mmCIF file of C-alpha atoms in Angstrom:
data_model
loop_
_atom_site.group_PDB
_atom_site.id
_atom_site.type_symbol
_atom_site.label_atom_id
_atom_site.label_comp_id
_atom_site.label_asym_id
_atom_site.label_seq_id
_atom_site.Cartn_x
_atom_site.Cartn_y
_atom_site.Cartn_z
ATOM 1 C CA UNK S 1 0.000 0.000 0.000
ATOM 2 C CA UNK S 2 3.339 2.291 0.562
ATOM 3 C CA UNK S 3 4.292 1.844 -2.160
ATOM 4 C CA UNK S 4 1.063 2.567 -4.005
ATOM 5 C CA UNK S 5 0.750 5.993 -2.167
ATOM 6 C CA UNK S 6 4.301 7.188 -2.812
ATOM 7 C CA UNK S 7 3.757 6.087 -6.566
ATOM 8 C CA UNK S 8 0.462 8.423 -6.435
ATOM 9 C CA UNK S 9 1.992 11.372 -4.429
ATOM 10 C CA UNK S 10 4.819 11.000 -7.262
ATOM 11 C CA UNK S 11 2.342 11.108 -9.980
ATOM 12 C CA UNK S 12 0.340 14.328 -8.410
ATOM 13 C CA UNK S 13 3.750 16.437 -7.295
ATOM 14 C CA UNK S 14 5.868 16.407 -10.449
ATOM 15 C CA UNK S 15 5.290 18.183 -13.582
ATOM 16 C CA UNK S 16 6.770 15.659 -16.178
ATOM 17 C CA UNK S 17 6.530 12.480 -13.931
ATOM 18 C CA UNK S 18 7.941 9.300 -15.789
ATOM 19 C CA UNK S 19 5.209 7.469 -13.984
ATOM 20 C CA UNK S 20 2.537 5.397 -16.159
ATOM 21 C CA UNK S 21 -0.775 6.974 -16.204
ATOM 22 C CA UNK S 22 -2.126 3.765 -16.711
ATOM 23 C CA UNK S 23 -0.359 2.536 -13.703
ATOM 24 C CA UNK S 24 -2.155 5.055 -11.908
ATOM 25 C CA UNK S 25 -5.841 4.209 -14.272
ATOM 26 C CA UNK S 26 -5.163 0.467 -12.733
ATOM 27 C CA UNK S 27 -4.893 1.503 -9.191
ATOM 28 C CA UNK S 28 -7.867 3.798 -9.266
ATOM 29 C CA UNK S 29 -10.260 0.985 -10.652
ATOM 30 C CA UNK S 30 -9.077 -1.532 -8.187
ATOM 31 C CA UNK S 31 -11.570 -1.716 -5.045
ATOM 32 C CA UNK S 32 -8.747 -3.419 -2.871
ATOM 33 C CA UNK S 33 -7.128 0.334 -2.773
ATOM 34 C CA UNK S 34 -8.868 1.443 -0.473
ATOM 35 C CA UNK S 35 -11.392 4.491 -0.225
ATOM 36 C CA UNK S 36 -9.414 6.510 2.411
ATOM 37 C CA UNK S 37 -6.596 6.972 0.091
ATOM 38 C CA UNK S 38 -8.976 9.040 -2.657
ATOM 39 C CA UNK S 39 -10.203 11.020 0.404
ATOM 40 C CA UNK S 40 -6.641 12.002 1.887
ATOM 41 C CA UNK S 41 -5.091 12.975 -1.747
ATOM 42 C CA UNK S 42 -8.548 14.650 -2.522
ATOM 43 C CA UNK S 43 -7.946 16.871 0.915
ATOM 44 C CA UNK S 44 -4.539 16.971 0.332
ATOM 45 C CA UNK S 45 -5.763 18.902 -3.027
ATOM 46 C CA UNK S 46 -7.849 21.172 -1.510
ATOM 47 C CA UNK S 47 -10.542 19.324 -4.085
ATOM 48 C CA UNK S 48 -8.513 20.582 -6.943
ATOM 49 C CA UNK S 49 -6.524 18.342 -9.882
ATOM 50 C CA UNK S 50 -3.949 19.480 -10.774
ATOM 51 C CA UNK S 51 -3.642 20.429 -14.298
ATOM 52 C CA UNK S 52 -0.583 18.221 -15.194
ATOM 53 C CA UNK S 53 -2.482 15.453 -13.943
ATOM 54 C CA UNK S 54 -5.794 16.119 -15.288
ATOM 55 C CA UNK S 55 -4.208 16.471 -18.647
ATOM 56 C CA UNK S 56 -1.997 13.002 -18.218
ATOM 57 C CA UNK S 57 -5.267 11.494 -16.784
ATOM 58 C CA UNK S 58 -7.480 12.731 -19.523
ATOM 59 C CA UNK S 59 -5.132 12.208 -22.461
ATOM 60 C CA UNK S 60 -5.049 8.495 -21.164
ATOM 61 C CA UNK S 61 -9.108 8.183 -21.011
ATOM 62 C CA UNK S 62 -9.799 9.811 -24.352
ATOM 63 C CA UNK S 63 -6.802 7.089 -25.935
ATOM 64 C CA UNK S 64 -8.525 4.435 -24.200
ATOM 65 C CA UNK S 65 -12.140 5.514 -25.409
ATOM 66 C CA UNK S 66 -11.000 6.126 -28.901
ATOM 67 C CA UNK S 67 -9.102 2.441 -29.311
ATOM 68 C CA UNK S 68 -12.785 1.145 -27.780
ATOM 69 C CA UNK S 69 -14.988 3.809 -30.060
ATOM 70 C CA UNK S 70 -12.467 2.131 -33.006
ATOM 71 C CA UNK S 71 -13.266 -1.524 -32.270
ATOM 72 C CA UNK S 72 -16.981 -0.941 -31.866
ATOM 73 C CA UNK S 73 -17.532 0.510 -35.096
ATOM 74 C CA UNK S 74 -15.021 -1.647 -36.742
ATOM 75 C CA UNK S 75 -17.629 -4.313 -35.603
ATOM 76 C CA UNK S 76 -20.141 -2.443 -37.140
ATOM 77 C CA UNK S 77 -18.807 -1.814 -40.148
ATOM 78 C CA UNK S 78 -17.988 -5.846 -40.481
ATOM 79 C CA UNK S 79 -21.744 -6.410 -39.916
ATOM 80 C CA UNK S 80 -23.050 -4.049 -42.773
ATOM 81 C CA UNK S 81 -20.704 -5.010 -44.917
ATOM 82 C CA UNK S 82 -22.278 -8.858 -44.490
ATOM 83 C CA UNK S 83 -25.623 -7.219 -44.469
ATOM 84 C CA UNK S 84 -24.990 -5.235 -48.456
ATOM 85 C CA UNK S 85 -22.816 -8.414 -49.562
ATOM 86 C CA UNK S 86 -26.377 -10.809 -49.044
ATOM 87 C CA UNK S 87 -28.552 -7.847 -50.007
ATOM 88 C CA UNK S 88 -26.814 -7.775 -52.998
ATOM 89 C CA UNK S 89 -26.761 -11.224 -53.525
ATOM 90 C CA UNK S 90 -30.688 -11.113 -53.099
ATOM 91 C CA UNK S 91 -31.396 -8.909 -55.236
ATOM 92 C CA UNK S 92 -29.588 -10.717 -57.972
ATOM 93 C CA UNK S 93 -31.145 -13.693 -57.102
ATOM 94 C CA UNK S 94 -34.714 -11.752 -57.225
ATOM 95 C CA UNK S 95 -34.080 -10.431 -60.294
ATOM 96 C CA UNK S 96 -32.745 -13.649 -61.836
ATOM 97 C CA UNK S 97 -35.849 -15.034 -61.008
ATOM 98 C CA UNK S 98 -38.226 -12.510 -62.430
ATOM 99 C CA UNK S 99 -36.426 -12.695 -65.419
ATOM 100 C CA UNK S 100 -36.924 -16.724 -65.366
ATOM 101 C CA UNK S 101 -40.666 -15.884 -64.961
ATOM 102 C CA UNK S 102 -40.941 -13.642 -67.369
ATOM 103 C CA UNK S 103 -39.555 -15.588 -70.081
ATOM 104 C CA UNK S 104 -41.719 -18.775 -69.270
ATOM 105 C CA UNK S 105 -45.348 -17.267 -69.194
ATOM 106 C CA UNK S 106 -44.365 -14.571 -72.343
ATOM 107 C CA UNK S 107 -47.243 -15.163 -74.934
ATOM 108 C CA UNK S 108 -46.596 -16.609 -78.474
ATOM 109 C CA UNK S 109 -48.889 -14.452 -81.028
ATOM 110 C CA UNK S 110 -49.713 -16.146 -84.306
ATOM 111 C CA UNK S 111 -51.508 -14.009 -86.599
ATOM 112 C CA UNK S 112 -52.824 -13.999 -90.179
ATOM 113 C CA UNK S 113 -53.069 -11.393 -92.497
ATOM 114 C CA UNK S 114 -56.634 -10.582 -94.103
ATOM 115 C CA UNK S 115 -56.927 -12.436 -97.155
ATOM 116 C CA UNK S 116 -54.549 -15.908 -96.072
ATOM 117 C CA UNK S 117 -55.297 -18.351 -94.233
ATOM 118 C CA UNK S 118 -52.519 -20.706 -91.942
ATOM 119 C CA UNK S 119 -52.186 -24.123 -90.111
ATOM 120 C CA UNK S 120 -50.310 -24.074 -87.200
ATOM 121 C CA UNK S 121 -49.223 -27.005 -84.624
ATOM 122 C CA UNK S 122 -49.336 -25.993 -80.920
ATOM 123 C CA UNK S 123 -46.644 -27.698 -78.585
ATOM 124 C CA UNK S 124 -49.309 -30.087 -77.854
ATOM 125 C CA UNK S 125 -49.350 -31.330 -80.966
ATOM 126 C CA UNK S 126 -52.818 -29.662 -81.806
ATOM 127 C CA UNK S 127 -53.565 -28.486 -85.013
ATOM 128 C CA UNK S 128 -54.566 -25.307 -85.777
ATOM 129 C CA UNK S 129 -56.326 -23.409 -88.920
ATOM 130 C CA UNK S 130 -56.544 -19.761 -88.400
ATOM 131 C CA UNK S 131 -58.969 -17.909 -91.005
ATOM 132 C CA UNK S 132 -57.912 -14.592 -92.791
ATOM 133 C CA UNK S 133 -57.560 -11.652 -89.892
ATOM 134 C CA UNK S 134 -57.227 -14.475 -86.985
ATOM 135 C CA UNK S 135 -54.990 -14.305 -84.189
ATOM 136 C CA UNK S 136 -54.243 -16.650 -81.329
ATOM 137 C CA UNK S 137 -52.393 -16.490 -78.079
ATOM 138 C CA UNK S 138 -50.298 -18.676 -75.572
ATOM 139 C CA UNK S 139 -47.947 -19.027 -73.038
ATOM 140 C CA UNK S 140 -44.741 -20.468 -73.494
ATOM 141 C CA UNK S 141 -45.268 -22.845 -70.548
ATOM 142 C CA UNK S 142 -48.281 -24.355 -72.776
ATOM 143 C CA UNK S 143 -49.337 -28.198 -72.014
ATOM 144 C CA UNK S 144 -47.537 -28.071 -68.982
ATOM 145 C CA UNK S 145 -50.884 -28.160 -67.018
ATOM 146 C CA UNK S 146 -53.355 -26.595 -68.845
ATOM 147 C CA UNK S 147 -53.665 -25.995 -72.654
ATOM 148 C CA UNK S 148 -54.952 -22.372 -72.990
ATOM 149 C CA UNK S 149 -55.024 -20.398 -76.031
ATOM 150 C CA UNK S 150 -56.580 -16.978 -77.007
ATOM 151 C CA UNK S 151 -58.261 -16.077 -80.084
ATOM 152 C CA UNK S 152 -59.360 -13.600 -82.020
ATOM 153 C CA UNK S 153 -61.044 -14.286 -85.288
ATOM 154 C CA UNK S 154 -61.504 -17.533 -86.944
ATOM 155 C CA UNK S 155 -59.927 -21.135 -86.284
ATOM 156 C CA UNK S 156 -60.579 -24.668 -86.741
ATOM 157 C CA UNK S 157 -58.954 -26.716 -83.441
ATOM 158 C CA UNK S 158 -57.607 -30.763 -84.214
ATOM 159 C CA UNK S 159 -57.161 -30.931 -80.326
ATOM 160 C CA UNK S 160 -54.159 -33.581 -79.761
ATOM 161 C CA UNK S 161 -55.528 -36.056 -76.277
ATOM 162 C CA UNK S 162 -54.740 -35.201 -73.269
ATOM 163 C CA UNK S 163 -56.676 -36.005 -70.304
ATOM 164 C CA UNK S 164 -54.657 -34.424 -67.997
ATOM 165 C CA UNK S 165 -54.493 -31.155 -69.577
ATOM 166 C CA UNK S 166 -58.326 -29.394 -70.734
ATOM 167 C CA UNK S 167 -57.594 -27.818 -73.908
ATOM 168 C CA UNK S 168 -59.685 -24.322 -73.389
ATOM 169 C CA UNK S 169 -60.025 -21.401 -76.436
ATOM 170 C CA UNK S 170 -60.521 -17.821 -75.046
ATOM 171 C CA UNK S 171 -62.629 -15.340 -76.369
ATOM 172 C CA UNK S 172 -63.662 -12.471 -74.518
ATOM 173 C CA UNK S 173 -66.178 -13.571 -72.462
ATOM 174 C CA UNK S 174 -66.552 -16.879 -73.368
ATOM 175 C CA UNK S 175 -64.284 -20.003 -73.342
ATOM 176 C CA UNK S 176 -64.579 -23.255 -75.182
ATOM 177 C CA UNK S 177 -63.277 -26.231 -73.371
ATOM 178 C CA UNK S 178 -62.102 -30.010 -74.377
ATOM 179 C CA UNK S 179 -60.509 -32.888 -73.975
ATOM 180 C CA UNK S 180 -60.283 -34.478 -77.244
ATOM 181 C CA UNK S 181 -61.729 -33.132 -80.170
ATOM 182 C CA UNK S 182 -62.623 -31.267 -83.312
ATOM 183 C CA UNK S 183 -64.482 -27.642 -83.093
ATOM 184 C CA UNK S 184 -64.526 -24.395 -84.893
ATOM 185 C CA UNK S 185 -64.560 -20.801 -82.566
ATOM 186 C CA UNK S 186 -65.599 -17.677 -84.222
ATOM 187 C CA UNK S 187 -64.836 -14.300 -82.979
ATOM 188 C CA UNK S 188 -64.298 -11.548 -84.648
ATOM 189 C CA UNK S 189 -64.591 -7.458 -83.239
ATOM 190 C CA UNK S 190 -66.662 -6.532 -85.159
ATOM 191 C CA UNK S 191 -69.278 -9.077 -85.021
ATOM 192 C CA UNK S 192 -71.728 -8.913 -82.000
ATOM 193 C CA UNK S 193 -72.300 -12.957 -82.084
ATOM 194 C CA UNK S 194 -69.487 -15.689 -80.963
ATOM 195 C CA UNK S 195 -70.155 -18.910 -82.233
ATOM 196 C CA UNK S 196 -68.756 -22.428 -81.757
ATOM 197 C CA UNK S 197 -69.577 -25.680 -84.157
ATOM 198 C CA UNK S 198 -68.724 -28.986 -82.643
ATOM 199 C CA UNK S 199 -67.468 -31.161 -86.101
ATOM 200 C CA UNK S 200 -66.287 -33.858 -82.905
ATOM 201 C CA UNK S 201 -66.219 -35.075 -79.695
ATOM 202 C CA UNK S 202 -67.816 -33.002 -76.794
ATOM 203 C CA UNK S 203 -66.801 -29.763 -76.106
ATOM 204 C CA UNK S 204 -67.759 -27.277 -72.522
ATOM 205 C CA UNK S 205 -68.418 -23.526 -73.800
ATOM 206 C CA UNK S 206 -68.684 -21.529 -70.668
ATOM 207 C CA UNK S 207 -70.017 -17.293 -70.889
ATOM 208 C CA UNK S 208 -69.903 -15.187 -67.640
ATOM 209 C CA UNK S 209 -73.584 -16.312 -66.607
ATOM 210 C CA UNK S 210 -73.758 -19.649 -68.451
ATOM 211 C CA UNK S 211 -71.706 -23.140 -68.865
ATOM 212 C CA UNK S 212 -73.567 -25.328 -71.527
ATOM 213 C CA UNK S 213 -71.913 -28.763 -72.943
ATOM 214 C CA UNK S 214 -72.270 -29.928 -76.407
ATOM 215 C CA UNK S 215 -71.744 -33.789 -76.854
ATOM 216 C CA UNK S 216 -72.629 -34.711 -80.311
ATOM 217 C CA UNK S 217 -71.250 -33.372 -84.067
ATOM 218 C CA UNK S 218 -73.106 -30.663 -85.876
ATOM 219 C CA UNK S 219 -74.456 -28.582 -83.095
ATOM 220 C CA UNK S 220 -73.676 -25.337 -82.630
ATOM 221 C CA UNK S 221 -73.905 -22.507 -79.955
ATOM 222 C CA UNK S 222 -74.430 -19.284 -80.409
ATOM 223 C CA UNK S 223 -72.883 -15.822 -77.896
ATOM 224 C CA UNK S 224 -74.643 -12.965 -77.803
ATOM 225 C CA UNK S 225 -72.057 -9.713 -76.760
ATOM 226 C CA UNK S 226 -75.235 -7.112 -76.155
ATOM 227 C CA UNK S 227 -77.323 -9.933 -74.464
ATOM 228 C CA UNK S 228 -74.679 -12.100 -73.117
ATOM 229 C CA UNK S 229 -76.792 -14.967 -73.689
ATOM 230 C CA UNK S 230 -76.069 -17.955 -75.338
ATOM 231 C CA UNK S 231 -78.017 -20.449 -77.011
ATOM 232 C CA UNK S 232 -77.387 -24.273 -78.582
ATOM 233 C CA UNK S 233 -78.820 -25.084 -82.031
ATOM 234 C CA UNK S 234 -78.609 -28.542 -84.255
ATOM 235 C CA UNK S 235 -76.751 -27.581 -87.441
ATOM 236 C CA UNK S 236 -78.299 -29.490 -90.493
ATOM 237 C CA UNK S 237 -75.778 -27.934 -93.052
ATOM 238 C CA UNK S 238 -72.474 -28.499 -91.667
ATOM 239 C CA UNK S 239 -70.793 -26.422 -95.112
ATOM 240 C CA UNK S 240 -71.491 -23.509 -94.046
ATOM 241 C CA UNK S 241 -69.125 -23.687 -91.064
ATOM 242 C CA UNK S 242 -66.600 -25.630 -92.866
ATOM 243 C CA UNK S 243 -66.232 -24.021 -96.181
ATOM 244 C CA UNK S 244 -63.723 -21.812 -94.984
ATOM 245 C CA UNK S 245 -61.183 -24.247 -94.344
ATOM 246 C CA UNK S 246 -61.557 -25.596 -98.237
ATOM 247 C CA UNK S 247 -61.446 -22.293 -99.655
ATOM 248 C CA UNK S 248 -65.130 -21.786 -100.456
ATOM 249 C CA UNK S 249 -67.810 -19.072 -99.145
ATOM 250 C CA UNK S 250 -71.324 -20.038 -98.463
ATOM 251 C CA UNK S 251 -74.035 -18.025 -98.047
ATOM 252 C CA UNK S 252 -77.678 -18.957 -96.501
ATOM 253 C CA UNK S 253 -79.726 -16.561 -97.138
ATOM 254 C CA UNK S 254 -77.279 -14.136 -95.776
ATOM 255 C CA UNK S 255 -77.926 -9.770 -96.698
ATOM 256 C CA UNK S 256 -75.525 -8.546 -99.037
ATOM 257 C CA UNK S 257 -74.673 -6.189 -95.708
ATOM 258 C CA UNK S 258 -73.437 -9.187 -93.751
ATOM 259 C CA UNK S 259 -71.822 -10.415 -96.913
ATOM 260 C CA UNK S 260 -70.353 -6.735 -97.252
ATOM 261 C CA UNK S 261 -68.739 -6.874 -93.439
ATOM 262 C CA UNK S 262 -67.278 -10.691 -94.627
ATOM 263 C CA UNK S 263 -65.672 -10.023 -97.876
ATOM 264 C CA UNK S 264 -64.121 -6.913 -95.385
ATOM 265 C CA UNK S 265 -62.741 -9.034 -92.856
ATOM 266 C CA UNK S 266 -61.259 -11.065 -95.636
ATOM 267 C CA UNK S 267 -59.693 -8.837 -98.419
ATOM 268 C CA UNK S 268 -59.205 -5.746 -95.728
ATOM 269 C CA UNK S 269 -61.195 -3.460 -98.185
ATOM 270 C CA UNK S 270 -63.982 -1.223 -97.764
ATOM 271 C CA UNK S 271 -67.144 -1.333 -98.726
ATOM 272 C CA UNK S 272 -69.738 1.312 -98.869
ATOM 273 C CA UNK S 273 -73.214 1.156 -100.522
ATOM 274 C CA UNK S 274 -74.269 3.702 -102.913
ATOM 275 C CA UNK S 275 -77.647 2.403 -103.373
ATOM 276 C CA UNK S 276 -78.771 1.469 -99.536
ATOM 277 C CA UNK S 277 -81.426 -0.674 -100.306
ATOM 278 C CA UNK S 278 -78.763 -3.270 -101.590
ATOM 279 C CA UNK S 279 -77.613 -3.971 -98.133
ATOM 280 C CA UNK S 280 -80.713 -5.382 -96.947
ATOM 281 C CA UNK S 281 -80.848 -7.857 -100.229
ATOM 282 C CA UNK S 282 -80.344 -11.555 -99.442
ATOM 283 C CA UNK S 283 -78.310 -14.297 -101.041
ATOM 284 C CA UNK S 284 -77.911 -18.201 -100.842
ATOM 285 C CA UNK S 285 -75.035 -20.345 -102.846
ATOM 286 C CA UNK S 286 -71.318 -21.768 -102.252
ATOM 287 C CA UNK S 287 -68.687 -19.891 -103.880
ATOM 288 C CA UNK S 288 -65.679 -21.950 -104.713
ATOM 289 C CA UNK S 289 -63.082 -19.717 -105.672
ATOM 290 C CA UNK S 290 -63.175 -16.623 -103.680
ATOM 291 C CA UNK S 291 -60.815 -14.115 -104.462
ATOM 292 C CA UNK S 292 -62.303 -10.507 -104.730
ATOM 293 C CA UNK S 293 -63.146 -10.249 -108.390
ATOM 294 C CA UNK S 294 -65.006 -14.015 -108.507
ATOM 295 C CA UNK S 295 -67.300 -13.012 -106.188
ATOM 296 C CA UNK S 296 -67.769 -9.423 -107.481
ATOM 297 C CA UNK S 297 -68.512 -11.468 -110.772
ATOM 298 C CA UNK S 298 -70.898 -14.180 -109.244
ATOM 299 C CA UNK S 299 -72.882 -11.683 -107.172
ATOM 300 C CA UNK S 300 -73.017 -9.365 -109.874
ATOM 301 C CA UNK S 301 -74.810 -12.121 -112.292
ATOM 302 C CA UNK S 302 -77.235 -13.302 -109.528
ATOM 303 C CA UNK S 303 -78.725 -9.682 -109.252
ATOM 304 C CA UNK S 304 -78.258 -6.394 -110.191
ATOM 305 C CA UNK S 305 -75.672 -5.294 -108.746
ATOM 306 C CA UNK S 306 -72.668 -3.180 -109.965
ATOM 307 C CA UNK S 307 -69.191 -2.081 -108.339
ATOM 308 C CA UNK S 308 -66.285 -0.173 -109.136
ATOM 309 C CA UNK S 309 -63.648 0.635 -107.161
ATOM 310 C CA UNK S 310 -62.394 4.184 -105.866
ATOM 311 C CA UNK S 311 -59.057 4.104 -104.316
ATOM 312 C CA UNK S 312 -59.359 1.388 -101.361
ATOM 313 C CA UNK S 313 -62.887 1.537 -100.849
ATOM 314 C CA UNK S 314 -65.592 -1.187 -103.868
ATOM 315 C CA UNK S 315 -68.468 0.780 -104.064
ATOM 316 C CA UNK S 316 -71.531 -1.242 -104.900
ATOM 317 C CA UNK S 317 -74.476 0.000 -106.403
ATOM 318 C CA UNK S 318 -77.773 -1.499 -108.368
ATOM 319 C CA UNK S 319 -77.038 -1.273 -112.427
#
């Protein structure tokens, strides 16, 4: 203990004492010291430091806080650096995967130009016959649990068999749904009525308000856009939903204005009506070759009818 108190009184008397301050830092924290010993040098100091002392003393605390500041927020530092390094890593990761996504459910568009026609096979090995202005949609991961497509237009379905996998056709608000078979889907903008034709198998065509299932060839159902009703009829002349696909038009007693709106859809022409009382005139027959000017011709010999053609637009008026 003498030796601890001379080794303080040194350290409080003398200027530029070659005592260790931390010496001094050790014996201060020890509780062994004793308390009487801070009281007697405090009243030896009239409750004043001296200012060689406090400076030692303090340049010894603030060394000692800095080298623990240092370590503290060297620790820190370690820990955000680990925390960037597997945000980083996650964000990679997240974006890899989006990217993954993306490119497995990014649609396939087929589409035909007015005037053509095209077969297509599906991944499924369905076969496909899109009519002039048709379009159809699908994901990339097609057949991988269910077979959806999207059309708009005009196409014939060979649906390959698949149990496992319902093979549906979307059309705005209605879908056509199979397993196995052979239909037609029509559904074009600018026709108000959706129609389906069953050639075979059984097929489930479902509207927002409606499901109704057609089991046996040559019947037909019919969508109403304005009504949104739909409604199932026996077709007795299977032609005129086929004809398409061989090339041919057929008509059943079908106005020249509906006619008009068809030979649009396929050629991509206008057609305007000089004389309006022509639209409302009705026509029956098969057409077999039906590029623009054959049927011009053959409508033109079954009634009066004239056309000529002014820029892009046939206008059609009585002779």
């Amino acid at each position: 203990m003498a030796n601890n108190k001379e080794l303080i009184d040194k350290f409080m008397q003398t200027k530029d004492s070659d005592v260790d301050a931390q010496k001094i830092l050790d014996l201060l924290r020890n509780p062994d010291f004793g308390e009487n010993l801070y009281e007697e040098n405090w009243t030896r100091a009239n409750g004043v430091i001296p200012e060689s002392v406090d400076r030692r003393l303090s340049a010894k605390v603030r060394s000692a806080t800095r080298a623990k500041f240092s370590v503290q927020w060297q620790k820190v530092w370690n820990l955000v650096a680990v925390f960037m390094l597997f945000l980083g890593i996650g964000v990679i990761l997240y974006q890899w995967r989006e990217l993954e996504i993306s490119n497995c459910y990014s649609d396939v568009v087929i589409s035909v130009p007015k005037g053509q026609r095209n077969e297509v096979v599906l991944p499924d090995g369905t076969h496909v016959l899109l009519n002039s202005g048709s379009q159809i949609k699908y994901g990339r991961r097609f057949n991988a649990r269910e077979r959806r497509v999207e059309l708009e237009g005009e196409a014939h379905f060979d649906v390959a068999k698949n149990p496992g996998a319902p093979f549906s056709v979307f059309s705005d608000d209605i879908s056509v749904t199979a397993l196995g078979t052979r239909f037609d889907v029509r559904a074009y903008k600018s026709e108000k009525v959706i129609s389906s034709y069953l050639e075979e198998g059984k097929i489930l065509v479902k509207s927002p308000t409606e499901s109704i299932e057609m089991r046996y060839p040559n019947q037909c159902i019919y969508y109403d856009r304005d009504s949104k009703k739909m409604q199932k009829v026996d077709v007795e002349d299977a032609e005129y939903f086929i004809a398409w696909r061989k090339g041919r038009l057929t008509f059943r007693d079908e106005t020249l204005m509906n006619i008009a709106k068809l030979l649009e859809q396929q050629y991509s022409i206008k057609i305007d009506f000089k004389d309006k009382a022509l639209a409302s005139r009705r026509f029956s027959g098969t057409i077999e070759n039906y590029n623009l000017t054959n049927v011009l011709e053959i409508l033109g010999l079954a009634s009066d009818i004239r056309y000529e053609f002014r820029r892009d637009t046939l206008i059609l008026s009585m002779k």
